[in-house]
Amino acid sequence: MKARVLLLVFILNAFTVSCQKNPVANTSADQPERLIVMTAFDAEMEALRAQAQIEDRQVINGRTFFVGKLAGKDVVLVQSGESMVNAAMTTQAALDHFPASGIVFSGIAGGVNPGLNIGDVVAPAQWGQYQEQLFARQTEEGWQAGQGEFGNFGMMFPQPVS
């Protein structure tokens, strides 16, 4: 009986410890709000860092966040890597650790539309997951990739975000 009581106490203690809340992220009230500027590729980040005055460098969840000024504005520069999943994870980490005045994604961001030029500011009318393509299937009539809802620019078949 004593062994069962000890086992129960041990299990309850382990359960209580495992359910404790994780430490709150580092979002100190004395930090200024900063514009979070994200990129996907090395070349995009290098161009931003060349124009910025970096004051601090922090590695959070494997991503390097550069804290400083860009064009006189307080910023956090971070490279998310490719994909909407990486962008979402990096955005959440940035928001968890830095007071943000806004978020801007700088770079091509999958922009393969030939109607866009370097320097264009784009707000999408619709979103598509260009990394979630359909694979074509061979049929008696030839290769069939299905009907895409968005333009594929001759190479991809994106699906709508649901």
JSON list of C-alpha atoms in Angstrom, two decimals:
[
{"chain": "A", "resi": 1, "resn": "MET", "atom": "CA", "xyz": [0.00, 0.00, 0.00]},
{"chain": "A", "resi": 2, "resn": "LYS", "atom": "CA", "xyz": [2.82, 2.39, 0.91]},
{"chain": "A", "resi": 3, "resn": "ALA", "atom": "CA", "xyz": [4.44, 1.75, -2.48]},
{"chain": "A", "resi": 4, "resn": "ARG", "atom": "CA", "xyz": [1.19, 2.65, -4.29]},
{"chain": "A", "resi": 5, "resn": "VAL", "atom": "CA", "xyz": [0.85, 5.91, -2.36]},
{"chain": "A", "resi": 6, "resn": "LEU", "atom": "CA", "xyz": [4.46, 6.81, -3.16]},
{"chain": "A", "resi": 7, "resn": "LEU", "atom": "CA", "xyz": [3.91, 5.96, -6.82]},
{"chain": "A", "resi": 8, "resn": "LEU", "atom": "CA", "xyz": [0.76, 8.11, -6.91]},
{"chain": "A", "resi": 9, "resn": "VAL", "atom": "CA", "xyz": [2.59, 11.04, -5.28]},
{"chain": "A", "resi": 10, "resn": "PHE", "atom": "CA", "xyz": [5.44, 10.66, -7.77]},
{"chain": "A", "resi": 11, "resn": "ILE", "atom": "CA", "xyz": [3.07, 10.58, -10.77]},
{"chain": "A", "resi": 12, "resn": "LEU", "atom": "CA", "xyz": [1.10, 13.61, -9.53]},
{"chain": "A", "resi": 13, "resn": "ASN", "atom": "CA", "xyz": [4.31, 15.52, -8.89]},
{"chain": "A", "resi": 14, "resn": "ALA", "atom": "CA", "xyz": [5.66, 14.68, -12.36]},
{"chain": "A", "resi": 15, "resn": "PHE", "atom": "CA", "xyz": [2.34, 15.69, -13.94]},
{"chain": "A", "resi": 16, "resn": "THR", "atom": "CA", "xyz": [2.30, 19.00, -12.05]},
{"chain": "A", "resi": 17, "resn": "VAL", "atom": "CA", "xyz": [5.87, 19.86, -13.07]},
{"chain": "A", "resi": 18, "resn": "SER", "atom": "CA", "xyz": [5.28, 18.91, -16.71]},
{"chain": "A", "resi": 19, "resn": "CYS", "atom": "CA", "xyz": [2.21, 21.15, -16.90]},
{"chain": "A", "resi": 20, "resn": "GLN", "atom": "CA", "xyz": [3.96, 24.32, -15.74]},
{"chain": "A", "resi": 21, "resn": "LYS", "atom": "CA", "xyz": [3.79, 27.25, -18.10]},
{"chain": "A", "resi": 22, "resn": "ASN", "atom": "CA", "xyz": [6.87, 27.94, -20.21]},
{"chain": "A", "resi": 23, "resn": "PRO", "atom": "CA", "xyz": [8.75, 31.15, -19.43]},
{"chain": "A", "resi": 24, "resn": "VAL", "atom": "CA", "xyz": [7.30, 34.25, -21.05]},
{"chain": "A", "resi": 25, "resn": "ALA", "atom": "CA", "xyz": [9.17, 35.49, -24.10]},
{"chain": "A", "resi": 26, "resn": "ASN", "atom": "CA", "xyz": [11.59, 38.39, -23.81]},
{"chain": "A", "resi": 27, "resn": "THR", "atom": "CA", "xyz": [9.37, 41.35, -24.73]},
{"chain": "A", "resi": 28, "resn": "SER", "atom": "CA", "xyz": [10.69, 43.97, -22.35]},
{"chain": "A", "resi": 29, "resn": "ALA", "atom": "CA", "xyz": [8.56, 47.10, -22.06]},
{"chain": "A", "resi": 30, "resn": "ASP", "atom": "CA", "xyz": [11.68, 49.29, -22.17]},
{"chain": "A", "resi": 31, "resn": "GLN", "atom": "CA", "xyz": [12.56, 48.13, -25.70]},
{"chain": "A", "resi": 32, "resn": "PRO", "atom": "CA", "xyz": [11.40, 50.45, -28.48]},
{"chain": "A", "resi": 33, "resn": "GLU", "atom": "CA", "xyz": [8.89, 49.15, -30.98]},
{"chain": "A", "resi": 34, "resn": "ARG", "atom": "CA", "xyz": [10.73, 48.03, -34.07]},
{"chain": "A", "resi": 35, "resn": "LEU", "atom": "CA", "xyz": [9.74, 47.31, -37.64]},
{"chain": "A", "resi": 36, "resn": "ILE", "atom": "CA", "xyz": [10.43, 43.63, -38.32]},
{"chain": "A", "resi": 37, "resn": "VAL", "atom": "CA", "xyz": [11.94, 43.27, -41.79]},
{"chain": "A", "resi": 38, "resn": "MET", "atom": "CA", "xyz": [12.02, 39.68, -43.03]},
{"chain": "A", "resi": 39, "resn": "THR", "atom": "CA", "xyz": [13.71, 38.12, -46.05]},
{"chain": "A", "resi": 40, "resn": "ALA", "atom": "CA", "xyz": [13.92, 34.59, -47.42]},
{"chain": "A", "resi": 41, "resn": "PHE", "atom": "CA", "xyz": [17.32, 34.47, -49.15]},
{"chain": "A", "resi": 42, "resn": "ASP", "atom": "CA", "xyz": [20.94, 35.29, -48.27]},
{"chain": "A", "resi": 43, "resn": "ALA", "atom": "CA", "xyz": [21.30, 37.92, -51.01]},
{"chain": "A", "resi": 44, "resn": "GLU", "atom": "CA", "xyz": [18.22, 39.76, -49.76]},
{"chain": "A", "resi": 45, "resn": "MET", "atom": "CA", "xyz": [19.54, 39.81, -46.19]},
{"chain": "A", "resi": 46, "resn": "GLU", "atom": "CA", "xyz": [23.01, 40.90, -47.29]},
{"chain": "A", "resi": 47, "resn": "ALA", "atom": "CA", "xyz": [21.53, 43.89, -49.15]},
{"chain": "A", "resi": 48, "resn": "LEU", "atom": "CA", "xyz": [19.57, 44.97, -46.06]},
{"chain": "A", "resi": 49, "resn": "ARG", "atom": "CA", "xyz": [22.48, 44.46, -43.65]},
{"chain": "A", "resi": 50, "resn": "ALA", "atom": "CA", "xyz": [24.74, 46.53, -45.92]},
{"chain": "A", "resi": 51, "resn": "GLN", "atom": "CA", "xyz": [22.37, 49.48, -45.44]},
{"chain": "A", "resi": 52, "resn": "ALA", "atom": "CA", "xyz": [21.69, 48.95, -41.72]},
{"chain": "A", "resi": 53, "resn": "GLN", "atom": "CA", "xyz": [23.52, 49.93, -38.55]},
{"chain": "A", "resi": 54, "resn": "ILE", "atom": "CA", "xyz": [23.47, 46.70, -36.53]},
{"chain": "A", "resi": 55, "resn": "GLU", "atom": "CA", "xyz": [23.49, 47.21, -32.74]},
{"chain": "A", "resi": 56, "resn": "ASP", "atom": "CA", "xyz": [22.82, 43.66, -31.54]},
{"chain": "A", "resi": 57, "resn": "ARG", "atom": "CA", "xyz": [22.61, 40.11, -32.85]},
{"chain": "A", "resi": 58, "resn": "GLN", "atom": "CA", "xyz": [20.40, 37.48, -31.21]},
{"chain": "A", "resi": 59, "resn": "VAL", "atom": "CA", "xyz": [19.93, 33.84, -32.20]},
{"chain": "A", "resi": 60, "resn": "ILE", "atom": "CA", "xyz": [16.41, 32.60, -31.43]},
{"chain": "A", "resi": 61, "resn": "ASN", "atom": "CA", "xyz": [15.22, 29.14, -32.49]},
{"chain": "A", "resi": 62, "resn": "GLY", "atom": "CA", "xyz": [18.14, 28.85, -34.91]},
{"chain": "A", "resi": 63, "resn": "ARG", "atom": "CA", "xyz": [17.39, 32.17, -36.65]},
{"chain": "A", "resi": 64, "resn": "THR", "atom": "CA", "xyz": [19.69, 35.19, -36.35]},
{"chain": "A", "resi": 65, "resn": "PHE", "atom": "CA", "xyz": [17.88, 38.44, -35.55]},
{"chain": "A", "resi": 66, "resn": "PHE", "atom": "CA", "xyz": [19.83, 41.64, -36.27]},
{"chain": "A", "resi": 67, "resn": "VAL", "atom": "CA", "xyz": [18.66, 44.56, -34.13]},
{"chain": "A", "resi": 68, "resn": "GLY", "atom": "CA", "xyz": [19.51, 48.07, -35.27]},
{"chain": "A", "resi": 69, "resn": "LYS", "atom": "CA", "xyz": [18.52, 50.92, -37.53]},
{"chain": "A", "resi": 70, "resn": "LEU", "atom": "CA", "xyz": [17.68, 51.03, -41.22]},
{"chain": "A", "resi": 71, "resn": "ALA", "atom": "CA", "xyz": [17.09, 54.42, -42.84]},
{"chain": "A", "resi": 72, "resn": "GLY", "atom": "CA", "xyz": [16.97, 55.91, -39.33]},
{"chain": "A", "resi": 73, "resn": "LYS", "atom": "CA", "xyz": [14.19, 53.56, -38.17]},
{"chain": "A", "resi": 74, "resn": "ASP", "atom": "CA", "xyz": [14.42, 51.00, -35.37]},
{"chain": "A", "resi": 75, "resn": "VAL", "atom": "CA", "xyz": [14.33, 47.57, -37.03]},
{"chain": "A", "resi": 76, "resn": "VAL", "atom": "CA", "xyz": [14.85, 43.87, -36.51]},
{"chain": "A", "resi": 77, "resn": "LEU", "atom": "CA", "xyz": [16.20, 42.12, -39.61]},
{"chain": "A", "resi": 78, "resn": "VAL", "atom": "CA", "xyz": [15.70, 38.37, -39.91]},
{"chain": "A", "resi": 79, "resn": "GLN", "atom": "CA", "xyz": [16.00, 35.77, -42.64]},
{"chain": "A", "resi": 80, "resn": "SER", "atom": "CA", "xyz": [13.14, 33.28, -42.45]},
{"chain": "A", "resi": 81, "resn": "GLY", "atom": "CA", "xyz": [14.24, 30.94, -45.20]},
{"chain": "A", "resi": 82, "resn": "GLU", "atom": "CA", "xyz": [11.91, 29.73, -47.92]},
{"chain": "A", "resi": 83, "resn": "SER", "atom": "CA", "xyz": [8.27, 28.72, -47.42]},
{"chain": "A", "resi": 84, "resn": "MET", "atom": "CA", "xyz": [5.23, 30.13, -45.73]},
{"chain": "A", "resi": 85, "resn": "VAL", "atom": "CA", "xyz": [5.80, 27.75, -42.81]},
{"chain": "A", "resi": 86, "resn": "ASN", "atom": "CA", "xyz": [9.29, 29.16, -42.14]},
{"chain": "A", "resi": 87, "resn": "ALA", "atom": "CA", "xyz": [7.94, 32.69, -42.51]},
{"chain": "A", "resi": 88, "resn": "ALA", "atom": "CA", "xyz": [5.16, 31.95, -40.01]},
{"chain": "A", "resi": 89, "resn": "MET", "atom": "CA", "xyz": [7.53, 30.39, -37.45]},
{"chain": "A", "resi": 90, "resn": "THR", "atom": "CA", "xyz": [10.03, 33.23, -37.78]},
{"chain": "A", "resi": 91, "resn": "THR", "atom": "CA", "xyz": [7.29, 35.85, -37.53]},
{"chain": "A", "resi": 92, "resn": "GLN", "atom": "CA", "xyz": [6.00, 34.27, -34.32]},
{"chain": "A", "resi": 93, "resn": "ALA", "atom": "CA", "xyz": [9.50, 34.14, -32.82]},
{"chain": "A", "resi": 94, "resn": "ALA", "atom": "CA", "xyz": [10.05, 37.80, -33.71]},
{"chain": "A", "resi": 95, "resn": "LEU", "atom": "CA", "xyz": [6.72, 38.84, -32.16]},
{"chain": "A", "resi": 96, "resn": "ASP", "atom": "CA", "xyz": [7.48, 36.78, -29.04]},
{"chain": "A", "resi": 97, "resn": "HIS", "atom": "CA", "xyz": [10.81, 38.54, -28.49]},
{"chain": "A", "resi": 98, "resn": "PHE", "atom": "CA", "xyz": [10.54, 42.09, -29.87]},
{"chain": "A", "resi": 99, "resn": "PRO", "atom": "CA", "xyz": [7.88, 44.80, -29.53]},
{"chain": "A", "resi": 100, "resn": "ALA", "atom": "CA", "xyz": [6.83, 45.33, -33.15]},
{"chain": "A", "resi": 101, "resn": "SER", "atom": "CA", "xyz": [5.45, 48.40, -34.90]},
{"chain": "A", "resi": 102, "resn": "GLY", "atom": "CA", "xyz": [4.84, 46.31, -38.03]},
{"chain": "A", "resi": 103, "resn": "ILE", "atom": "CA", "xyz": [6.18, 43.56, -40.27]},
{"chain": "A", "resi": 104, "resn": "VAL", "atom": "CA", "xyz": [7.49, 43.90, -43.82]},
{"chain": "A", "resi": 105, "resn": "PHE", "atom": "CA", "xyz": [8.70, 41.08, -46.04]},
{"chain": "A", "resi": 106, "resn": "SER", "atom": "CA", "xyz": [11.45, 42.36, -48.32]},
{"chain": "A", "resi": 107, "resn": "GLY", "atom": "CA", "xyz": [12.52, 40.35, -51.33]},
{"chain": "A", "resi": 108, "resn": "ILE", "atom": "CA", "xyz": [11.04, 38.48, -54.22]},
{"chain": "A", "resi": 109, "resn": "ALA", "atom": "CA", "xyz": [8.71, 36.51, -51.92]},
{"chain": "A", "resi": 110, "resn": "GLY", "atom": "CA", "xyz": [8.02, 34.06, -54.71]},
{"chain": "A", "resi": 111, "resn": "GLY", "atom": "CA", "xyz": [7.41, 36.96, -57.08]},
{"chain": "A", "resi": 112, "resn": "VAL", "atom": "CA", "xyz": [7.87, 35.32, -60.44]},
{"chain": "A", "resi": 113, "resn": "ASN", "atom": "CA", "xyz": [5.21, 37.46, -62.09]},
{"chain": "A", "resi": 114, "resn": "PRO", "atom": "CA", "xyz": [6.88, 39.09, -65.11]},
{"chain": "A", "resi": 115, "resn": "GLY", "atom": "CA", "xyz": [4.66, 42.15, -64.60]},
{"chain": "A", "resi": 116, "resn": "LEU", "atom": "CA", "xyz": [6.54, 43.06, -61.39]},
{"chain": "A", "resi": 117, "resn": "ASN", "atom": "CA", "xyz": [9.79, 44.99, -61.22]},
{"chain": "A", "resi": 118, "resn": "ILE", "atom": "CA", "xyz": [12.52, 45.38, -58.58]},
{"chain": "A", "resi": 119, "resn": "GLY", "atom": "CA", "xyz": [11.35, 47.92, -56.02]},
{"chain": "A", "resi": 120, "resn": "ASP", "atom": "CA", "xyz": [7.63, 47.33, -56.57]},
{"chain": "A", "resi": 121, "resn": "VAL", "atom": "CA", "xyz": [5.58, 47.23, -53.39]},
{"chain": "A", "resi": 122, "resn": "VAL", "atom": "CA", "xyz": [3.00, 44.48, -53.67]},
{"chain": "A", "resi": 123, "resn": "ALA", "atom": "CA", "xyz": [-0.10, 43.76, -51.61]},
{"chain": "A", "resi": 124, "resn": "PRO", "atom": "CA", "xyz": [-1.64, 40.54, -52.96]},
{"chain": "A", "resi": 125, "resn": "ALA", "atom": "CA", "xyz": [-5.24, 40.39, -54.11]},
{"chain": "A", "resi": 126, "resn": "GLN", "atom": "CA", "xyz": [-5.13, 36.65, -53.39]},
{"chain": "A", "resi": 127, "resn": "TRP", "atom": "CA", "xyz": [-2.73, 34.17, -51.83]},
{"chain": "A", "resi": 128, "resn": "GLY", "atom": "CA", "xyz": [-1.48, 30.93, -53.33]},
{"chain": "A", "resi": 129, "resn": "GLN", "atom": "CA", "xyz": [0.86, 28.29, -51.95]},
{"chain": "A", "resi": 130, "resn": "TYR", "atom": "CA", "xyz": [3.42, 28.10, -54.70]},
{"chain": "A", "resi": 131, "resn": "GLN", "atom": "CA", "xyz": [5.36, 25.47, -52.79]},
{"chain": "A", "resi": 132, "resn": "GLU", "atom": "CA", "xyz": [2.32, 23.23, -52.65]},
{"chain": "A", "resi": 133, "resn": "GLN", "atom": "CA", "xyz": [2.10, 22.30, -56.31]},
{"chain": "A", "resi": 134, "resn": "LEU", "atom": "CA", "xyz": [0.21, 19.56, -58.03]},
{"chain": "A", "resi": 135, "resn": "PHE", "atom": "CA", "xyz": [2.20, 16.89, -59.73]},
{"chain": "A", "resi": 136, "resn": "ALA", "atom": "CA", "xyz": [1.15, 16.12, -63.28]},
{"chain": "A", "resi": 137, "resn": "ARG", "atom": "CA", "xyz": [-0.21, 12.68, -64.10]},
{"chain": "A", "resi": 138, "resn": "GLN", "atom": "CA", "xyz": [0.19, 10.94, -67.39]},
{"chain": "A", "resi": 139, "resn": "THR", "atom": "CA", "xyz": [-3.11, 10.03, -69.03]},
{"chain": "A", "resi": 140, "resn": "GLU", "atom": "CA", "xyz": [-4.06, 8.76, -72.47]},
{"chain": "A", "resi": 141, "resn": "GLU", "atom": "CA", "xyz": [-4.43, 12.41, -73.55]},
{"chain": "A", "resi": 142, "resn": "GLY", "atom": "CA", "xyz": [-1.01, 13.40, -72.16]},
{"chain": "A", "resi": 143, "resn": "TRP", "atom": "CA", "xyz": [0.18, 14.97, -68.93]},
{"chain": "A", "resi": 144, "resn": "GLN", "atom": "CA", "xyz": [-2.65, 16.39, -66.82]},
{"chain": "A", "resi": 145, "resn": "ALA", "atom": "CA", "xyz": [-1.87, 18.73, -63.93]},
{"chain": "A", "resi": 146, "resn": "GLY", "atom": "CA", "xyz": [-5.43, 19.71, -63.15]},
{"chain": "A", "resi": 147, "resn": "GLN", "atom": "CA", "xyz": [-6.95, 23.15, -63.18]},
{"chain": "A", "resi": 148, "resn": "GLY", "atom": "CA", "xyz": [-5.05, 25.77, -61.19]},
{"chain": "A", "resi": 149, "resn": "GLU", "atom": "CA", "xyz": [-6.90, 28.76, -59.78]},
{"chain": "A", "resi": 150, "resn": "PHE", "atom": "CA", "xyz": [-3.87, 31.05, -60.16]},
{"chain": "A", "resi": 151, "resn": "GLY", "atom": "CA", "xyz": [-1.45, 31.84, -62.95]},
{"chain": "A", "resi": 152, "resn": "ASN", "atom": "CA", "xyz": [1.50, 29.46, -63.06]},
{"chain": "A", "resi": 153, "resn": "PHE", "atom": "CA", "xyz": [3.90, 31.61, -65.09]},
{"chain": "A", "resi": 154, "resn": "GLY", "atom": "CA", "xyz": [4.69, 28.57, -67.20]},
{"chain": "A", "resi": 155, "resn": "MET", "atom": "CA", "xyz": [6.16, 26.47, -64.41]},
{"chain": "A", "resi": 156, "resn": "MET", "atom": "CA", "xyz": [4.05, 25.92, -61.28]},
{"chain": "A", "resi": 157, "resn": "PHE", "atom": "CA", "xyz": [0.50, 24.95, -60.35]},
{"chain": "A", "resi": 158, "resn": "PRO", "atom": "CA", "xyz": [-0.24, 26.62, -56.99]},
{"chain": "A", "resi": 159, "resn": "GLN", "atom": "CA", "xyz": [-3.24, 25.72, -54.90]},
{"chain": "A", "resi": 160, "resn": "PRO", "atom": "CA", "xyz": [-5.44, 28.18, -52.99]},
{"chain": "A", "resi": 161, "resn": "VAL", "atom": "CA", "xyz": [-4.86, 28.74, -49.28]},
{"chain": "A", "resi": 162, "resn": "SER", "atom": "CA", "xyz": [-7.79, 27.29, -47.36]}
]
